[in-house]
Short mmCIF file of C-alpha atoms in Angstrom, two decimals:
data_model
loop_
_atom_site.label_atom_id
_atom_site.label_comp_id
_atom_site.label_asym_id
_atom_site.label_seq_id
_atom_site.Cartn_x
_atom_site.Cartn_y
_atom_site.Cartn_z
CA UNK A 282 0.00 0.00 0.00
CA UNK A 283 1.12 3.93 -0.71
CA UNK A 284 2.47 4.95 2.20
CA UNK A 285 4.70 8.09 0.99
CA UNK A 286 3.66 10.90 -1.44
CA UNK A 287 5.08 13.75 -2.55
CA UNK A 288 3.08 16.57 -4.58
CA UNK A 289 4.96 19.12 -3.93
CA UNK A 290 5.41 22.07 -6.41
CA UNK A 291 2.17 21.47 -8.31
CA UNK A 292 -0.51 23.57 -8.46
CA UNK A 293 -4.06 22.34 -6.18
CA UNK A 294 -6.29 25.38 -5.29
CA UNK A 295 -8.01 22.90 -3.02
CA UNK A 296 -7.11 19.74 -1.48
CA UNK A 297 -7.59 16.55 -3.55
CA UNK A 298 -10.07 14.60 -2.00
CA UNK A 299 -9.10 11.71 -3.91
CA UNK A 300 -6.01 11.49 -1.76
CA UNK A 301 -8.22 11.29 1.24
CA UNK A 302 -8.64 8.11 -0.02
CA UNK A 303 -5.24 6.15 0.65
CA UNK A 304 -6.15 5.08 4.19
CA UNK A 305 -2.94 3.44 4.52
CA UNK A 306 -0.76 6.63 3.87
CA UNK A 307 2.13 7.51 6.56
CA UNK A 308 3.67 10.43 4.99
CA UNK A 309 2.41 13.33 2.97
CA UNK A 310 4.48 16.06 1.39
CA UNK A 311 2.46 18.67 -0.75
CA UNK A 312 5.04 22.02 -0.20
CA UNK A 313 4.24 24.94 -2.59
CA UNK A 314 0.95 23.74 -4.05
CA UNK A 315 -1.05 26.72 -3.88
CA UNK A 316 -3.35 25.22 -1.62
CA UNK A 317 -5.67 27.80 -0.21
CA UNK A 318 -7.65 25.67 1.93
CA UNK A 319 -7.83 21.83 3.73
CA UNK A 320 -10.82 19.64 3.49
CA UNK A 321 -12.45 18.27 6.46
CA UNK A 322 -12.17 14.98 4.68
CA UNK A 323 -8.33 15.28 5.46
CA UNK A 324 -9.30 13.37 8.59
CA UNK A 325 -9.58 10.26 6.91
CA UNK A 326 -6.29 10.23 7.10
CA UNK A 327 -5.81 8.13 10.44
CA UNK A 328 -2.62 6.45 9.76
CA UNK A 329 -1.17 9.78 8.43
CA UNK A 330 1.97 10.98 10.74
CA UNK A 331 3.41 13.82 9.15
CA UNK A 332 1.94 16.40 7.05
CA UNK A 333 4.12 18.99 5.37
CA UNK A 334 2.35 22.18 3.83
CA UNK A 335 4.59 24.63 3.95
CA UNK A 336 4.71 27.69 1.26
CA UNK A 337 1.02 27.23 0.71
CA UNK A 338 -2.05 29.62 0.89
CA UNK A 339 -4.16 27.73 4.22
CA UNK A 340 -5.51 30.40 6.63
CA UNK A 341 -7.12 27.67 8.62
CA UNK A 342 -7.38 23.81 9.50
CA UNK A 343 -10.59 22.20 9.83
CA UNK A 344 -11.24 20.11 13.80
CA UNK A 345 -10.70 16.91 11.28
CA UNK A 346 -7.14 17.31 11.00
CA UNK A 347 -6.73 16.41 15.20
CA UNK A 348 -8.19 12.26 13.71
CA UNK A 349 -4.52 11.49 12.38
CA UNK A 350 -1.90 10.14 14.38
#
């Protein structure tokens, strides 16, 4: 199963929610996307233990976020 992926340097003006879908996911790097915002689906992400978003647009995390490890 995925466990790593790295986006980083594309352009997403939101969140994919598709990636919400790789329950088994450890590690997510998405640095200078663009993104302005997170998706509350982003707490599907229960396995996930580190999330770098650095250099993007967020001005705010949904509650979800706190349902990863």
């Amino acid at each position: 199963a995925l466990q790593r992926l790295v986006l980083s340097k594309n352009f997403f003006p939101c969140f994919p929610v598709e990636i919400t879908e790789i329950h088994h996911l450890k590690f997510l790097t998405m640095e200078e996307c663009q993104i302005s915002m997170l998706i509350p689906e982003i707490g599907n992400l229960t396995c996930l233990e580190e999330l770098s978003i650095e250099k993007n647009r967020i001005r705010s995390i949904p509650d979800e976020i706190g349902n990863m490890k």
